[in-house]
């Protein structure tokens, strides 16, 4: 699995929670909750969607490390051994 | 025995609703709690339940028809003992229903086309801005019916309708309710540490969010201070039939809905979280049930996710209190003569001075803070 695959799966999880979001316009380096205007409940649903698709459960203590899309991709990719 | 199934009131701001779809037909057997119709209100499309068991006798209102609250939508042949009415029936009716518009005795506008159309349908088309020549007649004699006009009428923009509903409710709140507001900043470090340890044992889909702690704490405090849960109407306070907490949910298309979590003081914290997640998701997708909108006894509004420190909430009439939750922030906090970094949150209470005083409000807030600090007993 590549970083591109991981990013694609994460975007699918986001689209399920925020179907109105323009995913191609996501900057990736700013707070994802602000970019998508989602709350903690929707953010958890995104993480659940990632777990279902990729089998990576982001630990609660790591939430501060995955605030942006790019950081979330890097976090999941590192655990999937993606390149 | 024949019983009536009426257009329900789904909040203080609802005067009428549009029957969108029947999910039953004459002869269908129903039981209490079955969803039998979809009704569109200013809060969106709502699934409406029936609270009696029996057989549907007659559907009295056609789909796409707007009728005032209390209008008989259908009749039901009741079997055996009559089920108790739903709890929402205990709620005071906050607003008078809209009187049906009388039918004009004569045509009030000259014919604008050769189409056959009744005076009533022509008047309706004029009122709704529908061009008669664009309509497809379905009447027995080839005439245009009222239903033809209603089907062709432009539907109001959902966001606009919801904004109008919120405007009506909040204007009434500011006009009628003498609010007082209190704030209390609470150290929730221990509660969050406990929650994180508890969540570490759970699957990600079963994690409990702090919102469940807040909701449960308010529910437990309401047991001790029931005068903050209920309705004020007709010059008197009526206690709620249960602890039915409304959670203010912002919708993605704009606007706000306030669905109820019934008996929020019961069940485990996990069960409460599951119910919160379910109702929030359905609120955002427009799949709420009528019973979830009609009997909220107190509301919680949280803007913590948006970084707001302190919320000064406005009560949803005819409720008598609302609790605001700010953002959870890490601050320097004095703990036993030491300064420590602790996570704290500011809770606010907006309450109706006709029902309670500041002293009672302060005790209610203290009680919420106490239960918040001890989630393990939730």
XYZ file of C-alpha atoms in Angstrom:
461
model
C 0.000 0.000 0.000
C 1.318 3.445 -0.942
C 0.834 6.851 0.675
C -1.496 7.646 -2.215
C -3.638 4.634 -1.340
C -3.742 5.662 2.312
C -4.699 9.216 1.424
C -7.409 7.978 -0.916
C -8.905 5.713 1.770
C -8.837 8.531 4.320
C -10.584 10.854 1.874
C -13.263 8.206 1.384
C -13.780 8.076 5.148
C -14.045 11.872 5.232
C -16.500 11.926 2.330
C -18.769 9.533 4.194
C -18.940 11.898 7.172
C -18.890 15.219 5.305
C -20.364 14.452 1.867
C -20.653 18.129 1.033
C -16.914 18.750 1.456
C -14.815 19.634 -1.578
C -12.058 17.120 -0.958
C -9.843 18.376 -3.756
C -9.739 21.758 -2.052
C -8.410 20.440 1.268
C -5.140 22.173 2.082
C -3.866 19.348 4.227
C -1.714 21.436 6.519
C -4.396 23.201 8.547
C -6.667 21.781 11.230
C -8.906 19.234 9.567
C -11.853 19.983 11.866
C -11.696 23.636 10.858
C -11.311 22.806 7.171
C -14.324 20.508 7.210
C -16.255 22.335 9.942
C -16.783 19.072 11.822
C -17.062 18.473 15.548
C -15.471 15.851 17.784
C -18.295 13.397 17.090
C -17.761 13.592 13.318
C -13.988 13.453 13.772
C -14.405 10.199 15.672
C -16.575 8.883 12.819
C -13.766 9.705 10.380
C -11.342 7.742 12.571
C -13.791 4.833 12.733
C -14.022 4.896 8.928
C -10.231 4.811 8.663
C -10.078 1.858 11.044
C -12.686 0.000 8.985
C -10.875 0.652 5.709
C -7.253 0.371 6.758
C -7.266 -1.436 10.090
C -5.480 1.389 11.882
C -7.088 2.695 15.072
C -5.738 6.101 16.028
C -5.123 6.037 19.775
C -6.903 8.724 21.772
C -3.591 9.908 23.214
C -2.392 10.566 19.641
C -5.275 12.839 18.627
C -3.018 15.885 18.973
C -0.681 14.355 16.370
C -3.340 13.930 13.674
C -5.009 17.313 13.537
C -4.316 17.869 9.812
C -4.991 15.702 6.790
C -1.271 15.406 5.992
C -0.491 14.394 9.577
C -3.308 11.865 9.556
C -2.007 10.335 6.313
C 1.539 10.177 7.721
C 0.315 8.603 10.977
C -1.690 5.882 9.247
C 0.932 5.292 6.521
C 3.655 4.742 9.105
C 1.573 2.027 10.753
C 0.756 0.407 7.427
C 4.372 0.478 6.331
C 3.332 2.503 3.309
C 5.861 4.179 1.047
C -63.719 2.263 18.751
C -62.374 4.831 16.325
C -59.451 7.045 17.373
C -57.945 10.027 15.621
C -54.345 10.350 14.544
C -53.508 14.051 14.479
C -50.787 16.317 13.127
C -48.452 16.521 16.132
C -46.833 19.638 17.534
C -43.075 19.234 17.233
C -42.047 22.305 19.153
C -43.025 25.722 20.342
C -42.502 27.219 16.922
C -44.623 24.767 14.920
C -48.053 25.850 13.776
C -48.530 23.588 10.772
C -46.864 20.756 8.908
C -46.989 19.253 5.434
C -47.855 15.591 5.135
C -45.229 14.310 2.708
C -45.922 10.610 2.602
C -48.092 7.936 4.148
C -46.204 4.803 5.160
C -49.455 2.928 5.839
C -52.738 2.399 4.011
C -56.283 1.628 5.146
C -56.439 -1.892 6.521
C -52.847 -1.912 7.753
C -52.349 -3.099 11.312
C -50.158 -0.800 13.451
C -48.800 -0.890 16.961
C -47.718 1.860 19.336
C -44.439 3.386 18.198
C -44.779 2.470 14.519
C -43.751 5.184 12.085
C -46.784 5.822 9.906
C -46.093 9.070 8.068
C -43.436 11.562 7.069
C -44.202 15.185 7.840
C -42.215 18.157 6.681
C -41.794 20.984 9.152
C -39.490 23.954 9.295
C -37.047 21.573 10.986
C -37.005 19.234 8.018
C -38.704 15.935 7.207
C -39.700 14.075 10.365
C -40.846 10.479 10.804
C -44.091 10.516 12.788
C -45.061 7.651 15.080
C -48.528 6.536 16.134
C -49.189 5.718 19.788
C -52.180 3.442 19.574
C -52.525 -0.089 18.297
C -55.166 -0.997 15.779
C -56.061 -0.980 12.117
C -55.865 2.121 9.932
C -59.442 2.995 8.988
C -59.128 6.065 6.785
C -56.439 8.442 5.575
C -58.021 11.883 5.742
C -55.210 14.053 4.417
C -53.551 13.609 1.046
C -49.771 13.745 0.638
C -48.262 17.191 -0.036
C -50.968 18.897 1.998
C -50.162 21.433 4.689
C -52.471 21.317 7.696
C -52.462 22.987 11.135
C -51.227 21.177 14.222
C -54.070 19.080 15.657
C -55.688 18.298 12.300
C -56.949 14.719 12.068
C -54.657 13.005 9.560
C -56.172 9.543 9.789
C -58.581 7.446 11.811
C -57.768 4.192 13.507
C -59.936 1.279 14.551
C -58.555 0.700 18.022
C -58.275 -2.858 19.235
C -58.663 -3.779 22.902
C -57.452 -1.388 25.564
C -56.375 2.041 24.465
C -52.656 2.571 24.851
C -51.628 5.482 27.042
C -50.965 8.647 25.099
C -47.324 9.486 24.453
C -45.546 11.631 26.960
C -45.413 14.575 24.573
C -49.142 14.915 25.052
C -48.422 16.146 28.571
C -46.505 19.079 27.194
C -48.414 22.322 27.115
C -49.366 23.357 23.630
C -47.235 26.408 23.236
C -48.834 28.022 20.250
C -52.354 28.087 18.903
C -52.862 26.144 15.727
C -53.372 28.035 12.513
C -56.979 28.247 11.487
C -57.637 26.665 8.119
C -58.062 29.182 5.365
C -61.684 29.437 4.317
C -62.476 28.588 0.765
C -63.501 31.571 -1.298
C -67.153 31.461 -2.239
C -66.519 32.780 -5.704
C -63.618 32.987 -8.068
C -61.577 35.994 -7.040
C -59.423 36.231 -10.103
C -60.470 36.173 -13.709
C -59.566 33.061 -15.662
C -56.100 33.372 -17.158
C -56.354 30.327 -19.388
C -58.845 27.951 -20.852
C -57.944 25.240 -18.361
C -60.739 23.871 -16.220
C -59.951 24.788 -12.654
C -62.021 25.263 -9.530
C -62.107 28.639 -7.803
C -60.334 27.171 -4.803
C -57.502 25.718 -6.906
C -57.203 28.984 -8.858
C -56.951 31.001 -5.632
C -54.334 28.582 -4.285
C -52.308 28.804 -7.497
C -52.365 32.598 -7.254
C -51.319 32.496 -3.596
C -48.467 30.094 -4.302
C -47.314 31.757 -7.504
C -48.028 28.693 -9.646
C -48.739 29.304 -13.369
C -51.989 27.490 -14.179
C -50.982 26.835 -17.782
C -48.024 24.758 -16.592
C -50.177 22.335 -14.593
C -51.176 18.821 -15.625
C -54.837 18.239 -14.725
C -55.714 15.024 -12.907
C -59.339 15.783 -12.042
C -62.038 13.353 -13.146
C -63.366 15.830 -15.725
C -59.946 16.951 -16.866
C -59.888 19.846 -14.441
C -56.971 21.075 -12.370
C -57.354 20.115 -8.739
C -56.019 21.612 -5.533
C -53.629 18.672 -5.319
C -52.291 19.483 -8.807
C -51.499 23.000 -7.628
C -49.918 21.851 -4.373
C -47.693 19.357 -6.167
C -46.412 22.072 -8.475
C -45.897 24.692 -5.783
C -42.278 25.672 -5.218
C -41.113 24.226 -1.956
C -39.579 26.727 0.436
C -35.837 26.507 0.764
C -35.135 24.256 3.764
C -32.459 26.484 5.219
C -34.734 29.518 4.957
C -37.598 27.689 6.650
C -35.373 26.557 9.469
C -33.982 30.056 9.952
C -37.544 31.363 10.185
C -38.368 28.727 12.802
C -35.312 29.593 14.873
C -36.073 33.296 14.535
C -39.621 32.752 15.816
C -38.545 30.632 18.779
C -35.644 32.847 19.825
C -37.658 36.037 19.414
C -40.328 34.559 21.654
C -37.648 33.558 24.177
C -36.200 37.043 24.329
C -39.639 38.628 24.408
C -41.214 36.451 27.086
C -38.533 34.804 29.221
C -36.734 36.803 31.904
C -33.386 35.033 31.640
C -30.674 34.943 34.235
C -27.240 33.500 33.478
C -24.684 31.895 35.777
C -21.242 30.480 34.946
C -19.057 27.974 36.733
C -15.588 26.833 35.638
C -14.967 23.229 36.585
C -11.734 21.236 36.861
C -12.414 18.078 34.842
C -8.856 16.732 34.691
C -9.676 13.694 36.816
C -12.846 12.962 34.852
C -11.042 13.113 31.501
C -8.160 10.993 32.792
C -10.695 8.397 33.920
C -12.458 8.581 30.551
C -9.217 8.164 28.594
C -8.287 5.094 30.639
C -11.753 3.681 30.090
C -11.632 4.408 26.347
C -8.249 2.687 26.044
C -10.073 -0.575 26.778
C -12.664 0.019 24.075
C -12.750 -0.414 20.330
C -12.492 2.898 18.514
C -16.151 2.798 17.467
C -17.173 2.438 21.123
C -15.183 5.343 22.534
C -17.072 7.731 24.757
C -16.691 11.466 24.115
C -16.807 14.152 26.817
C -20.243 15.254 25.574
C -21.644 12.094 27.188
C -20.107 13.113 30.528
C -21.727 16.538 30.302
C -25.100 15.125 29.356
C -25.046 12.510 32.099
C -23.959 15.080 34.707
C -26.866 17.368 33.781
C -29.263 14.412 33.886
C -28.116 13.381 37.354
C -28.277 16.982 38.611
C -31.844 17.254 37.286
C -32.888 14.394 39.534
C -31.952 16.608 42.479
C -33.221 19.863 40.944
C -36.341 18.980 38.924
C -37.520 22.594 38.615
C -35.000 23.061 35.800
C -36.591 20.346 33.659
C -40.055 21.095 32.304
C -42.155 23.763 30.648
C -43.585 27.165 31.516
C -46.850 27.876 29.815
C -50.086 29.611 30.677
C -48.508 31.251 33.700
C -47.384 28.096 35.442
C -44.545 25.596 35.490
C -45.182 21.960 34.571
C -42.438 19.474 35.487
C -41.326 17.227 32.644
C -42.557 13.633 32.616
C -38.949 12.435 32.531
C -35.401 13.663 32.067
C -35.494 14.282 28.326
C -32.426 16.320 27.445
C -32.275 18.105 24.126
C -28.909 18.306 22.440
C -28.501 21.328 20.178
C -27.121 19.945 16.904
C -25.873 22.203 14.122
C -26.822 20.884 10.682
C -24.425 20.979 7.778
C -26.898 22.866 5.597
C -27.278 25.527 8.285
C -29.699 25.793 11.149
C -30.116 23.953 14.376
C -32.214 21.069 15.639
C -32.738 20.048 19.211
C -33.579 16.338 19.435
C -34.356 14.719 22.782
C -32.413 11.990 24.511
C -35.184 10.429 26.548
C -34.480 9.363 30.131
C -30.884 10.542 29.822
C -30.263 9.625 33.459
C -30.789 5.914 32.749
C -28.491 3.282 31.268
C -24.720 3.123 31.118
C -22.449 5.870 29.849
C -21.671 3.713 26.802
C -25.354 3.358 26.006
C -25.829 7.106 26.373
C -22.901 7.769 24.007
C -24.363 5.375 21.478
C -27.701 7.176 21.641
C -26.031 10.588 21.314
C -24.116 9.438 18.220
C -27.263 7.966 16.684
C -29.495 10.969 17.254
C -26.801 13.430 16.144
C -26.257 11.569 12.905
C -29.985 11.357 12.237
C -30.445 15.027 13.096
C -27.894 15.901 10.448
C -29.334 13.574 7.843
C -32.927 14.682 8.451
C -34.185 11.377 9.856
C -35.500 12.348 13.270
C -38.730 10.995 14.731
C -41.563 13.190 15.957
C -41.218 11.948 19.533
C -37.643 13.192 19.563
C -38.672 16.776 18.873
C -41.752 17.291 20.967
C -40.895 16.711 24.605
C -37.450 18.109 25.408
C -37.409 19.241 29.047
C -34.016 21.000 29.072
C -31.358 21.671 26.422
C -27.576 21.394 26.359
C -25.636 23.428 23.828
C -21.930 22.859 23.381
C -19.694 25.123 21.343
C -16.480 23.769 22.794
C -15.425 22.228 19.492
C -15.374 25.710 18.012
C -13.084 27.087 20.719
C -15.731 29.118 22.530
C -14.805 29.695 26.181
C -18.200 30.704 27.548
C -21.682 30.222 26.048
C -24.525 32.553 27.006
C -27.416 30.407 25.805
C -31.016 31.378 25.121
C -33.767 29.108 26.427
C -35.907 27.211 23.904
C -39.490 28.018 24.955
C -41.473 26.605 26.634
C -38.468 25.028 28.395
C -37.170 26.822 31.474
C -33.420 26.198 31.370
C -30.485 25.578 29.074
C -26.917 24.543 29.889
C -24.010 25.845 27.836
C -20.685 24.025 27.561
C -17.531 25.843 26.510
C -14.245 24.487 25.222
C -12.084 22.178 27.300
C -8.823 24.029 27.818
C -5.664 23.353 29.769
C -5.036 26.101 32.292
C -2.854 26.856 35.285
C -5.063 25.795 38.189
C -4.519 25.886 41.945
C -4.769 22.423 43.481
C -4.079 22.152 47.200
C -1.806 25.207 47.210
C 0.067 24.098 44.120
C -0.333 25.458 40.612
C -0.870 22.620 38.129
C -1.853 22.345 34.461
C -5.435 21.083 34.531
C -8.134 20.715 31.923
C -11.109 22.863 32.791
C -14.421 23.766 31.194
C -16.833 26.613 31.820
C -20.458 25.581 32.219
C -23.198 28.175 31.980
C -26.819 28.047 32.980
C -29.499 30.128 31.329
C -32.661 29.865 33.403
C -36.163 31.319 33.520
C -36.544 33.705 36.451
C -40.300 33.070 36.521
C -39.574 29.535 37.694
C -36.278 29.632 39.611
C -33.942 32.124 41.256
C -30.192 32.533 41.049
C -29.668 30.707 44.338
C -31.357 27.583 42.994
C -29.486 27.981 39.712
C -26.152 28.124 41.534
C -26.975 24.908 43.391
C -28.001 23.234 40.139
C -24.693 24.224 38.516
C -22.784 22.966 41.558
C -24.605 19.682 41.307
C -23.685 19.362 37.604
C -20.049 20.066 38.491
C -20.151 17.439 41.225
C -21.505 14.733 38.931
C -19.061 15.770 36.204
C -16.178 15.213 38.589
C -17.346 11.673 39.378
C -18.081 10.017 36.016
C -17.195 6.571 37.312
C -20.505 6.552 39.184
C -22.408 7.488 36.015
